[in-house]
Short mmCIF file of C-alpha atoms and ligand atoms in Angstrom, two decimals:
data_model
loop_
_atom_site.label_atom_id
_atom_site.label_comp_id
_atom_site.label_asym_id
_atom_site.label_seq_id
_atom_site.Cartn_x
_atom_site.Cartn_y
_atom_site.Cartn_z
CA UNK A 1 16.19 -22.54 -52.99
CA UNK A 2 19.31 -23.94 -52.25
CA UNK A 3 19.75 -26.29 -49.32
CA UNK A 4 23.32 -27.99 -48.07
CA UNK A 5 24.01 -32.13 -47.61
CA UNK A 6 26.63 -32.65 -44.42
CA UNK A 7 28.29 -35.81 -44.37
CA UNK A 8 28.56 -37.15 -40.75
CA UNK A 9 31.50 -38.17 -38.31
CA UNK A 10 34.62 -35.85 -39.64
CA UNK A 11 36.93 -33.99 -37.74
CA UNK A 12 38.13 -30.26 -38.02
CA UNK A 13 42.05 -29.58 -38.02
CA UNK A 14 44.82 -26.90 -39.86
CA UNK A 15 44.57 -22.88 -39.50
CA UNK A 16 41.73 -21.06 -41.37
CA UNK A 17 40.56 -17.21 -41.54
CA UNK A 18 37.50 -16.29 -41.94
CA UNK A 19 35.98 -13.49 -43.77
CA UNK A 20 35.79 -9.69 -42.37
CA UNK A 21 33.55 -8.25 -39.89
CA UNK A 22 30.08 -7.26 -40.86
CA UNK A 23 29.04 -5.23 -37.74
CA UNK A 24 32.48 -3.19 -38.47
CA UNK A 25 32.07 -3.31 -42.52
CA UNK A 26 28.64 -1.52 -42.77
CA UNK A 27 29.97 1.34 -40.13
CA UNK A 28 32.65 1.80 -41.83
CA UNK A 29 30.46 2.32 -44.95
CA UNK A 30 27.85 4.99 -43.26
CA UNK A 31 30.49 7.34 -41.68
CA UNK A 32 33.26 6.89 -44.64
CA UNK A 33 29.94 7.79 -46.81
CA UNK A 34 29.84 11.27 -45.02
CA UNK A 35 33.01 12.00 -43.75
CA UNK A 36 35.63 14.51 -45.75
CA UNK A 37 37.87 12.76 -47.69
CA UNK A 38 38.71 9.20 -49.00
CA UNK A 39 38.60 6.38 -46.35
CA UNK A 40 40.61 2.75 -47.45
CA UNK A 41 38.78 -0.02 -45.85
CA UNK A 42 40.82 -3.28 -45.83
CA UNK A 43 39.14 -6.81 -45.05
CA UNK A 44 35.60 -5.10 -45.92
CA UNK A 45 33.04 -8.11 -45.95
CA UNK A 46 32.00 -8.78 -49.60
CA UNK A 47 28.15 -10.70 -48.26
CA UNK A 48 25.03 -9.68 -49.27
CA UNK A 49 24.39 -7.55 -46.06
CA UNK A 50 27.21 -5.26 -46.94
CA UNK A 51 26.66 -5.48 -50.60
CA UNK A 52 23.39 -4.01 -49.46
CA UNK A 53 24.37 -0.98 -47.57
CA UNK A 54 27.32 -0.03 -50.29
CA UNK A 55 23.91 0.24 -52.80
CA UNK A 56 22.10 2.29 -50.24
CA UNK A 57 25.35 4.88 -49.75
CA UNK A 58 25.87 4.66 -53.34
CA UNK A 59 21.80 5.67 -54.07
CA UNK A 60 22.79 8.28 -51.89
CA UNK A 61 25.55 9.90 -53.93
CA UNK A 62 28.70 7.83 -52.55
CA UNK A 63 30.92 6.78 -54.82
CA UNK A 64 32.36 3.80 -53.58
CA UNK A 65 35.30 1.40 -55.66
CA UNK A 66 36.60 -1.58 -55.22
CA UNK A 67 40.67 -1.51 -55.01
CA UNK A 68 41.61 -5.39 -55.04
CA UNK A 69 40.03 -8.25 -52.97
CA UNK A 70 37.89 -7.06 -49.96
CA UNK A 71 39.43 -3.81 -50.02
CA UNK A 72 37.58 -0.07 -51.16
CA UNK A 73 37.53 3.11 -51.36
CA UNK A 74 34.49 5.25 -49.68
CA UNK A 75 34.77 8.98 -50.83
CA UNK A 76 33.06 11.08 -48.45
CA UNK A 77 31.07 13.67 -49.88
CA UNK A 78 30.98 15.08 -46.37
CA UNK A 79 28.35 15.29 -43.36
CA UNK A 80 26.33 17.63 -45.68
CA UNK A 81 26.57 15.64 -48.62
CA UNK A 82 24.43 12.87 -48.94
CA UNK A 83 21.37 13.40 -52.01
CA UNK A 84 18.04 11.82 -52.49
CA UNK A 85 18.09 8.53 -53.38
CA UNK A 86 15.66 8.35 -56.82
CA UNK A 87 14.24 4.89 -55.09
CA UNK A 88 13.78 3.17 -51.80
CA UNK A 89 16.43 1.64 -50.69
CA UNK A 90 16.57 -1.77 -50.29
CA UNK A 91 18.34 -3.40 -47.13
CA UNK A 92 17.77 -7.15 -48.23
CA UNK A 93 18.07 -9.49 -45.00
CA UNK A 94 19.69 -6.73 -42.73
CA UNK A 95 18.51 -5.37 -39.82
CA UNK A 96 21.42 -3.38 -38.69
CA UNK A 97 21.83 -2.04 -42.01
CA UNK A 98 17.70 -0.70 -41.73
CA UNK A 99 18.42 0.40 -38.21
CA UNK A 100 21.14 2.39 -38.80
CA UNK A 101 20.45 3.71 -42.15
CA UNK A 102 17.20 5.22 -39.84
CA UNK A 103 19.61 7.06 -37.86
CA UNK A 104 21.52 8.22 -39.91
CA UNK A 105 18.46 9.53 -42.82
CA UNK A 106 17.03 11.03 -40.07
CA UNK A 107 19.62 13.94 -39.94
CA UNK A 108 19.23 14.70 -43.67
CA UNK A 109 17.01 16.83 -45.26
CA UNK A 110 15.09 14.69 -47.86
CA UNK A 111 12.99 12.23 -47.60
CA UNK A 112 13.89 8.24 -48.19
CA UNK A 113 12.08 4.90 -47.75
CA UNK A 114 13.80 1.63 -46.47
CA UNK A 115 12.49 -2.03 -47.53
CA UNK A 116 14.02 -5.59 -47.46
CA UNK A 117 13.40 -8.90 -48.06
CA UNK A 118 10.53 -10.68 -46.82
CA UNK A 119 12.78 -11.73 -43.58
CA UNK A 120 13.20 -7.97 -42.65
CA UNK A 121 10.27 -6.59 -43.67
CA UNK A 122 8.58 -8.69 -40.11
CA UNK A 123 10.85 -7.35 -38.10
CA UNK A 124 10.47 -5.11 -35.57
CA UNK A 125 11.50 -1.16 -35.65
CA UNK A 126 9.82 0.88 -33.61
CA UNK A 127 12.93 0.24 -30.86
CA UNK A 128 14.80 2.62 -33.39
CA UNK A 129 11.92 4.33 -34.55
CA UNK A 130 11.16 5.67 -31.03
CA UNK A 131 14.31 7.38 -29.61
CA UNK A 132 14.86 9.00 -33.19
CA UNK A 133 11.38 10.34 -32.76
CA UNK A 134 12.18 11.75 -28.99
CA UNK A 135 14.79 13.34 -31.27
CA UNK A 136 12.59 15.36 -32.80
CA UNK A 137 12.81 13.06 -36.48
CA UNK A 138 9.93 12.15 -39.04
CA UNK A 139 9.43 8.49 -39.02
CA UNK A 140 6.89 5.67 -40.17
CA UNK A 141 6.80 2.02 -39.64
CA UNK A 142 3.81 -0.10 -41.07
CA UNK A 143 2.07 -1.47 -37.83
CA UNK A 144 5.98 -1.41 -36.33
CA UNK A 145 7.49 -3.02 -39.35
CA UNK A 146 9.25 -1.95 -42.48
CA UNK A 147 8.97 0.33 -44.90
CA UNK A 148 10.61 2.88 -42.89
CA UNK A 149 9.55 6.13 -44.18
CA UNK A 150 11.57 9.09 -42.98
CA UNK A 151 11.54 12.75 -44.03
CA UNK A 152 13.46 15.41 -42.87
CA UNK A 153 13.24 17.20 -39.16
CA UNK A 154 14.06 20.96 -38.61
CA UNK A 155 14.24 20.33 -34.92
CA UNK A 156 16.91 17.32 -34.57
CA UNK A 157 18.21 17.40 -31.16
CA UNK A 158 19.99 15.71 -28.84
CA UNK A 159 18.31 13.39 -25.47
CA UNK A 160 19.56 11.21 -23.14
CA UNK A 161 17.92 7.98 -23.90
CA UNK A 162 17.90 4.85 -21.72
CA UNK A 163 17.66 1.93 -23.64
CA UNK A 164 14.54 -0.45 -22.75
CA UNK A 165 16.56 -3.62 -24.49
CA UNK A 166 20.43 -4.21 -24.81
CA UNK A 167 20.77 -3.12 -28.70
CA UNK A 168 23.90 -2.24 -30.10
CA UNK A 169 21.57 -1.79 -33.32
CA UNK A 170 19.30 1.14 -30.96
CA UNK A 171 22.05 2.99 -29.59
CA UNK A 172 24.00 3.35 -33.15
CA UNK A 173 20.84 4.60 -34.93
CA UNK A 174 20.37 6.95 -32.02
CA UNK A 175 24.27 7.79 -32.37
CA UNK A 176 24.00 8.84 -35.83
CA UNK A 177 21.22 10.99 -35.89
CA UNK A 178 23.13 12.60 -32.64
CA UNK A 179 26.08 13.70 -35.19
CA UNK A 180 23.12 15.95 -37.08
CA UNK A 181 21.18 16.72 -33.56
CA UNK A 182 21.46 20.09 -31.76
CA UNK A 183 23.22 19.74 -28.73
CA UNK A 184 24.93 16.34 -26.90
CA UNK A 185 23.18 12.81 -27.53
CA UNK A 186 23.73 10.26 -24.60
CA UNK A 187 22.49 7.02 -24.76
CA UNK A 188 22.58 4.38 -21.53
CA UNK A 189 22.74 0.72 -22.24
CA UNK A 190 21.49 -1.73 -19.75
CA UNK A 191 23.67 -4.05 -20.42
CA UNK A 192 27.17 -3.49 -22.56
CA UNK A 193 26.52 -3.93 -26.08
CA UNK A 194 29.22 -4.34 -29.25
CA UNK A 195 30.71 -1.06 -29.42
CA UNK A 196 32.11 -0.55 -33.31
CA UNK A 197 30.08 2.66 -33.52
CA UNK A 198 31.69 4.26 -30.53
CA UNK A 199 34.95 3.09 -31.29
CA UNK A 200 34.86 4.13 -35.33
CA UNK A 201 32.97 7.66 -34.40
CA UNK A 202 36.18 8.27 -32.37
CA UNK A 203 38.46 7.24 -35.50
CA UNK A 204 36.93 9.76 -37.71
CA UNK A 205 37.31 12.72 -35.05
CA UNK A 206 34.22 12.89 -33.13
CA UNK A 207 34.28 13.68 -29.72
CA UNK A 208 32.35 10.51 -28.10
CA UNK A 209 32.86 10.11 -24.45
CA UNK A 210 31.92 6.41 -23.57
CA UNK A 211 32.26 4.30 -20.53
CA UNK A 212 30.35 0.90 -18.39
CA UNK A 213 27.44 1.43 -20.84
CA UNK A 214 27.18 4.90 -20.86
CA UNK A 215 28.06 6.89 -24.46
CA UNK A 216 27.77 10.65 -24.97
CA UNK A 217 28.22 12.35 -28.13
CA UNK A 218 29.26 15.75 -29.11
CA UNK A 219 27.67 16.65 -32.54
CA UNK A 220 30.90 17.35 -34.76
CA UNK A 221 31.48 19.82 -37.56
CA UNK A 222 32.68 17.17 -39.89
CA UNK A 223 34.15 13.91 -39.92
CA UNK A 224 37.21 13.08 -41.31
CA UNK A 225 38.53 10.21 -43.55
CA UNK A 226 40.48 7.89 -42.23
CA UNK A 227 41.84 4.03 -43.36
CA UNK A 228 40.53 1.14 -41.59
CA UNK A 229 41.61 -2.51 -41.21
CA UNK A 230 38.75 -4.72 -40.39
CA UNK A 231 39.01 -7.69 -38.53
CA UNK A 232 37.63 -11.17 -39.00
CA UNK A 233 34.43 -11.57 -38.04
CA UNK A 234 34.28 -12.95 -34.22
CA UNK A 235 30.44 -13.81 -35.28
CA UNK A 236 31.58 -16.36 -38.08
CA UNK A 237 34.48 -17.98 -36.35
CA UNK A 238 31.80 -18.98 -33.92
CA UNK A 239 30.79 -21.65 -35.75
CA UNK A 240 34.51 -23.08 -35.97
CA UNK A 241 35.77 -22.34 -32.34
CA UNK A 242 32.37 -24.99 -31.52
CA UNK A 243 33.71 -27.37 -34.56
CA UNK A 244 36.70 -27.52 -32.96
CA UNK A 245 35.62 -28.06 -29.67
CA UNK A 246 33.41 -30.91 -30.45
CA UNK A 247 35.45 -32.63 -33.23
CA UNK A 248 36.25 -36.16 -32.22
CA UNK A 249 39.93 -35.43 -32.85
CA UNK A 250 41.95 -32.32 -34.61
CA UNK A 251 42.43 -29.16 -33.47
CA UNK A 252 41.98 -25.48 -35.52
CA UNK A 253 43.54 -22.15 -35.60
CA UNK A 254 41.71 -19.17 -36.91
CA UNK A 255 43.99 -16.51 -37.71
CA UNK A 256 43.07 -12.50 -37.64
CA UNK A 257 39.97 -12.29 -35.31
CA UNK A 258 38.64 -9.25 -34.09
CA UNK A 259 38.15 -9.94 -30.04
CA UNK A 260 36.71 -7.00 -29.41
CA UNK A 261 35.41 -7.62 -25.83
CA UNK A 262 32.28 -6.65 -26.69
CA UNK A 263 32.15 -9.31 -28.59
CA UNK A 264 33.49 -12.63 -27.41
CA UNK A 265 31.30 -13.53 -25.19
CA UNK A 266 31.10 -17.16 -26.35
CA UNK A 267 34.68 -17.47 -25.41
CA UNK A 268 33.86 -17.18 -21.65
CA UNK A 269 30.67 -18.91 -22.25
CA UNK A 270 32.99 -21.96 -23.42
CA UNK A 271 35.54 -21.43 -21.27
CA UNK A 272 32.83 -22.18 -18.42
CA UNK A 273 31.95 -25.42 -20.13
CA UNK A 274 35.40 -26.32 -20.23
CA UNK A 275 36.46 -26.02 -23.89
CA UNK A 276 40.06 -25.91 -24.33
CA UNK A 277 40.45 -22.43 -26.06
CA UNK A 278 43.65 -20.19 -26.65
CA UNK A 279 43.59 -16.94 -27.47
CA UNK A 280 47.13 -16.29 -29.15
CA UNK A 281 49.57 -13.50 -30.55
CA UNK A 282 47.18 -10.24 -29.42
CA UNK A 283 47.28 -7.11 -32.06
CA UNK A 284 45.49 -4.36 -32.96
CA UNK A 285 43.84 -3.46 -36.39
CA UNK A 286 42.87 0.37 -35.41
CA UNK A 287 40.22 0.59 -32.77
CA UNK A 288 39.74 -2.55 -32.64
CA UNK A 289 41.68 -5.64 -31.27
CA UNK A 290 42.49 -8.88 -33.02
CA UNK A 291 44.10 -12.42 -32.30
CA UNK A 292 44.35 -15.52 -33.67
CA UNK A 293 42.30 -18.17 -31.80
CA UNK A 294 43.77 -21.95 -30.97
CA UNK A 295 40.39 -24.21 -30.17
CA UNK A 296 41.41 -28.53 -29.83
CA UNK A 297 38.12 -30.78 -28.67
CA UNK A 298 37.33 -30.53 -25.00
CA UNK A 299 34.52 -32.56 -23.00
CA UNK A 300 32.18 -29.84 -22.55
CA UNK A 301 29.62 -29.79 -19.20
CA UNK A 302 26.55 -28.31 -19.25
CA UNK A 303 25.98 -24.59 -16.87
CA UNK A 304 23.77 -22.06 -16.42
CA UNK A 305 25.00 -19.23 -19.22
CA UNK A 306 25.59 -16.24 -16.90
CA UNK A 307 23.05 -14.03 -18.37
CA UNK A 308 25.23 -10.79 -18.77
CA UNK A 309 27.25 -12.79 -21.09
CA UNK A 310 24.39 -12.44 -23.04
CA UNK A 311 24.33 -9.40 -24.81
CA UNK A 312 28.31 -10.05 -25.81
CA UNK A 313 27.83 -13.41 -26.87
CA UNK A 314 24.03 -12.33 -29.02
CA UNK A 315 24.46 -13.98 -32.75
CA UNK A 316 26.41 -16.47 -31.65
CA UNK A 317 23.67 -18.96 -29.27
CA UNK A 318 22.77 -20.92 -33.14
CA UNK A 319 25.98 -22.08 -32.19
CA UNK A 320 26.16 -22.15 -28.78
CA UNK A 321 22.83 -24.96 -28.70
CA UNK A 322 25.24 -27.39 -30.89
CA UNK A 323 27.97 -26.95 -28.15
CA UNK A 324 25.02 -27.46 -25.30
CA UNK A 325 23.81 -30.63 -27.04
CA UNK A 326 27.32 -32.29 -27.13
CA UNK A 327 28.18 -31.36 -23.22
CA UNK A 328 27.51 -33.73 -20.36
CA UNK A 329 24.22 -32.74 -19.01
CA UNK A 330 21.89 -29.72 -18.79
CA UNK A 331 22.91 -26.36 -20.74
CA UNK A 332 20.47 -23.32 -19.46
CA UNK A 333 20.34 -20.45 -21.69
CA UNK A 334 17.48 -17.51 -20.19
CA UNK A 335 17.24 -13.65 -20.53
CA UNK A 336 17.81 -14.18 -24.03
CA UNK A 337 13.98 -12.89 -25.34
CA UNK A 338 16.18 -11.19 -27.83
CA UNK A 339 17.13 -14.20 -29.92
CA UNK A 340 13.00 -14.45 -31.03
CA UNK A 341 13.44 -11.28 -33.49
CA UNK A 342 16.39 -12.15 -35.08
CA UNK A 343 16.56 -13.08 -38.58
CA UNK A 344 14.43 -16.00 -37.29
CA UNK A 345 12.97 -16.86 -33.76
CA UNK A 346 16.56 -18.38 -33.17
CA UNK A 347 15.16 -20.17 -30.08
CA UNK A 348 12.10 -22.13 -31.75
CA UNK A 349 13.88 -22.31 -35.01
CA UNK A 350 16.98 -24.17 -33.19
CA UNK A 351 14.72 -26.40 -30.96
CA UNK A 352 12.56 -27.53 -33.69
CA UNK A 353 16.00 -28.47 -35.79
CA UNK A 354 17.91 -30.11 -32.61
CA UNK A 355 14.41 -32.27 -31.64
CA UNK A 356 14.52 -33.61 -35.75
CA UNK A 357 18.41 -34.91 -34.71
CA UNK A 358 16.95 -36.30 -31.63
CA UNK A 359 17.75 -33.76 -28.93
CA UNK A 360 15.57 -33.70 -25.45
CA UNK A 361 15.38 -29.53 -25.47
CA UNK A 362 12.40 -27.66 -23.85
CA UNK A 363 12.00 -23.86 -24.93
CA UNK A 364 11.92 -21.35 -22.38
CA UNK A 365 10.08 -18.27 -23.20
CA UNK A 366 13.71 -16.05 -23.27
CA UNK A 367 15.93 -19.00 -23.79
CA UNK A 368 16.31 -22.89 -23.99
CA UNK A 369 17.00 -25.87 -21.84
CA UNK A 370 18.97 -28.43 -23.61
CA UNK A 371 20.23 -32.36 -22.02
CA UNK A 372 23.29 -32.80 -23.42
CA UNK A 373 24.63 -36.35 -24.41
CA UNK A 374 28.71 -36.21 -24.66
CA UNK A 375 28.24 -39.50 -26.60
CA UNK A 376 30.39 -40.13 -30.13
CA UNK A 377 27.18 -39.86 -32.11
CA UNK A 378 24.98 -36.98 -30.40
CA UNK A 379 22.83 -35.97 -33.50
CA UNK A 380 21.05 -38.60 -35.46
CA UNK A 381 21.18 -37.68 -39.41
CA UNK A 382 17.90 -35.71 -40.51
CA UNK A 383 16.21 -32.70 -42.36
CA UNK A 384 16.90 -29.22 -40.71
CA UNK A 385 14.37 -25.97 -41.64
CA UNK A 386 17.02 -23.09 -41.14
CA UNK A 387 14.04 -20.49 -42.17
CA UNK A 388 16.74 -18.86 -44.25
CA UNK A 389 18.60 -17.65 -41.35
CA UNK A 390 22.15 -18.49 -42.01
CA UNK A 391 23.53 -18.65 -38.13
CA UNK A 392 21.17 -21.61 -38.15
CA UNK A 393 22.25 -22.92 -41.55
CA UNK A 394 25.70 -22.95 -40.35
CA UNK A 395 25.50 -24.25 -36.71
CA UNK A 396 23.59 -27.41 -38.07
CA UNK A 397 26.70 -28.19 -40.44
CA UNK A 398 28.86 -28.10 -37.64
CA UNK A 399 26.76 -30.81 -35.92
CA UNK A 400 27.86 -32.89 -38.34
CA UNK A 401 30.77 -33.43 -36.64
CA UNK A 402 28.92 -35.70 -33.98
CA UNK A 403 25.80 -37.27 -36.34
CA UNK A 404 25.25 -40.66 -37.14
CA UNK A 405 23.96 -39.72 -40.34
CA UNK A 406 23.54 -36.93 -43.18
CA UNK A 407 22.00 -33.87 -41.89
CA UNK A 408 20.20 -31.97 -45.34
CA UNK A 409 19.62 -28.37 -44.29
CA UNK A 410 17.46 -26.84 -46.08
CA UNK A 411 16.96 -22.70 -47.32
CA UNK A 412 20.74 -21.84 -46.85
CA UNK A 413 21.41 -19.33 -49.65
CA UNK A 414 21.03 -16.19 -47.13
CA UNK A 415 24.92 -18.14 -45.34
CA UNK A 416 26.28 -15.37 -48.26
CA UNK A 417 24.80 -12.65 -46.28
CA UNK A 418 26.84 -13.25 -43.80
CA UNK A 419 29.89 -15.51 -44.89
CA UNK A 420 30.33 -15.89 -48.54
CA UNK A 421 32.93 -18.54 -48.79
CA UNK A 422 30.98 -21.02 -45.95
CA UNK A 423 31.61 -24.15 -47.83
CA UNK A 424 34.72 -23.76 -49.04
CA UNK A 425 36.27 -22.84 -45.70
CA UNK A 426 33.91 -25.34 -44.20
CA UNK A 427 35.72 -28.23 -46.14
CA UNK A 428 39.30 -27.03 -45.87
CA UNK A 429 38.94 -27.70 -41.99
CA UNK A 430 37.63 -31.33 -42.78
CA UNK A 431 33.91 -30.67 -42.70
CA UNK A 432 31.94 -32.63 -45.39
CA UNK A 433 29.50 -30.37 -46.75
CA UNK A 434 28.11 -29.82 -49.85
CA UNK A 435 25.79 -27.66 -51.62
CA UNK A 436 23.13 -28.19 -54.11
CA UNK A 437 20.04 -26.07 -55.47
C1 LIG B 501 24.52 -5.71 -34.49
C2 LIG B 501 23.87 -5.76 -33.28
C3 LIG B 501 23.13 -6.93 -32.80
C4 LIG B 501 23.47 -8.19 -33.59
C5 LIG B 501 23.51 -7.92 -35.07
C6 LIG B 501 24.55 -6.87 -35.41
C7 LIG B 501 25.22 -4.48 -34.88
O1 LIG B 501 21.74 -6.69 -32.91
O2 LIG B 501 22.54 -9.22 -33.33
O3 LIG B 501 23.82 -9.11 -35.78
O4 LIG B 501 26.02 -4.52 -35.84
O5 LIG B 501 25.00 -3.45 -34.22
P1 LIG B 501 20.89 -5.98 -31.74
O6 LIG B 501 21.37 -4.61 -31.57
O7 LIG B 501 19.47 -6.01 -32.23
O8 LIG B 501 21.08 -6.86 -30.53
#
């Protein structure tokens, strides 16, 4: 088990990038997998996660190469084309990899199994496994829970499905069984969620029709290939636009983010605590927007998160409770239930961690309350249980920034699920952080 040592009291300063989207990487994966034709995929996240889903396509009869650094090849064998794998396939830490491998197995006509690491195989997936089964496909869940069995359906069709939670996870699984389904698929969001899926359906020719949380999706013939540039992950420059925000001095640029609005809710979320954020030199890498990101230390203030920021800000509260703990009073985060199935309960996991550096936190049952203290020296130094969920692994490093001491975090090889490369990008802004196993 490997666990990371973070020298206190640094600053963060110079222009970084950080590593491609994952959300956007496994997508492009899936429907490259069964489109006609060869899709590029430029920027493709190289972590564990995605690792795991180019295994799965390849079990599957995808042959997928690698063309230089972050960049491959997918070649489609087609909508009709996928084969048995000879195993089950094994998702390792990701749940949106399980999710929407569910969707998308359920349209073929073989059976397949889906298992993961010990993290994964506790969390929940009936919320996939339901819709897909108003769809008319063949699914099993042990007491809820991985393995996924599915076999094949000779009645896929199409429903209109209202989500119950606000899961961009949900309504892609749905989404991809809907390109095998008789008839349209429309799924209803009660909240807006991260839309890659819609936006990358429409990229490889399929007629999606989506608007204010509302997607509807004409099965297509085929899909076809297509290149794709994908964009630095908004997710792991999270932890970066907070370094910079609570660094005693400095100032950081990270260059080549997607900002998918969808996405970035932590930049209003900030911006309402008063962080002094730019958002710089707007382009687009296909369907999906990018920018480069100018964040220099701010006094923060404590608010009430606006809770429909919640959905678009979702993997990104880890970091969000560092930010809260270094703003001048209380921070109120609620309708945020969601955060307790993540790769860890996110909210006890984070309050048990910010109580050992001497934060006055109280957990709500769908969020936290947390007292900030904008003094020099917030955090005291001390031991951190990330329960191998690398959001947490990372937002603890950043503390660093404001501790009085070393904080040891402990479990933090799953970071390379995620954002192979932490540490060294870590350092090269000016944190001190190193790792040992
Ligand atoms: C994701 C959706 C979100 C997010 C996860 C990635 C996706 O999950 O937390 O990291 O790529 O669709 P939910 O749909 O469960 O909120």
């Amino acid at each position: 088990m490997s666990d990371y040592v973070v020298q206190p009291g640094s600053e963060v300063s110079g222009t970084i990038r950080v590593p491609g989207d994952k959300s956007i990487s496994h997508r492009a994966l899936m429907l490259g997998g069964i489109a006609d034709g060869v899709s590029e995929v430029t920027g493709f996240l190289e972590s564990e996660d995605c690792l795991a889903t180019m295994k799965a396509m390849r079990a599957l009869g995808v042959h997928v190469d690698q063309i230089g650094p972050q960049a491959i090849r997918v070649h489609g064998v087609g909508m009709r084309g996928l084969k048995p794998a000879l195993h089950a396939l094994d998702m390792g830490n990701s749940g949106t990899a399980m999710r929407l491998m569910t969707g998308l197995l359920s349209g073929q006509p073989f059976a397949s199994e889906l298992i993961g690491d010990s993290s994964l195989m506790k969390r929940p997936m009936e919320r996939a496994a339901k819709p897909l089964r108003l769809m008319g496909a063949n699914i099993e869940t042990l007491d809820g829970k991985p393995p996924v069995k599915v076999s094949p359906s000779n009645d896929l069709h199409g429903i209109r499905y209202e989500l119950p939670v606000a899961s961009a996870q949900v309504k892609s699984s749905v989404l991809l069984a809907g390109l095998y389904a008789k008839g349209t698929t429309e799924v209803i969001e009660p909240a807006v969620t991260r839309d890659h899926t819609e936006r990358m359906l429409l990229g490889f020719g399929a007629t999606v029709d989506a608007a204010h949380g509302h997607v509807k999706l004409t099965p297509p013939q085929r899909l076809q290939a297509c290149s794709l540039e994908v964009p630095g992950d908004f997710s792991s420059s999270a932890f970066f636009l907070v370094a910079g925000s609570i660094s005693r001095g400095g100032g950081l640029t990270i260059q080549g983010v997607g900002v998918n609005p969808t996405r970035t809710g932590l930049l209003d979320i900030l911006a309402l605590m008063g962080a002094d954020l730019r958002v710089v030199n707007h382009r687009s890498a296909g369907a999906e927007p990018v920018a480069d990101i100018e964040v220099r230390p701010a006094k923060l203030k404590g608010i009430h998160v606006p809770e429909h920021l919640v959905p678009l800000a979702i993997d990104e509260f880890p970091a969000l409770f560092i930010a809260a703990a270094c703003a001048e009073g209380e921070t109120i985060v609620t309708g945020a239930e969601e955060l307790r199935v993540k790769e860890s309960d996110r909210i006890a996991v984070m309050a048990d961690g910010l109580k050992a550096l001497g934060i006055d936190c109280d957990v709500l049952p769908d969020g936290m309350r947390i007292r900030g203290r904008p003094d020099a020296n917030v955090f005291s130094g001390g031991t951190i249980e990330s329960d191998g969920d690398h959001r947490i692994a990372m937002s603890f490093t950043v503390a660093s920034l404001r501790a009085s001491g070393p904080i040891e975090i402990k479990d933090v090889a799953n970071v390379a699920t995620s954002f192979p490369g932490f540490v060294r990008i870590a350092n090269a802004a000016g944190l001190r952080v190193s790792e040992r196993s």
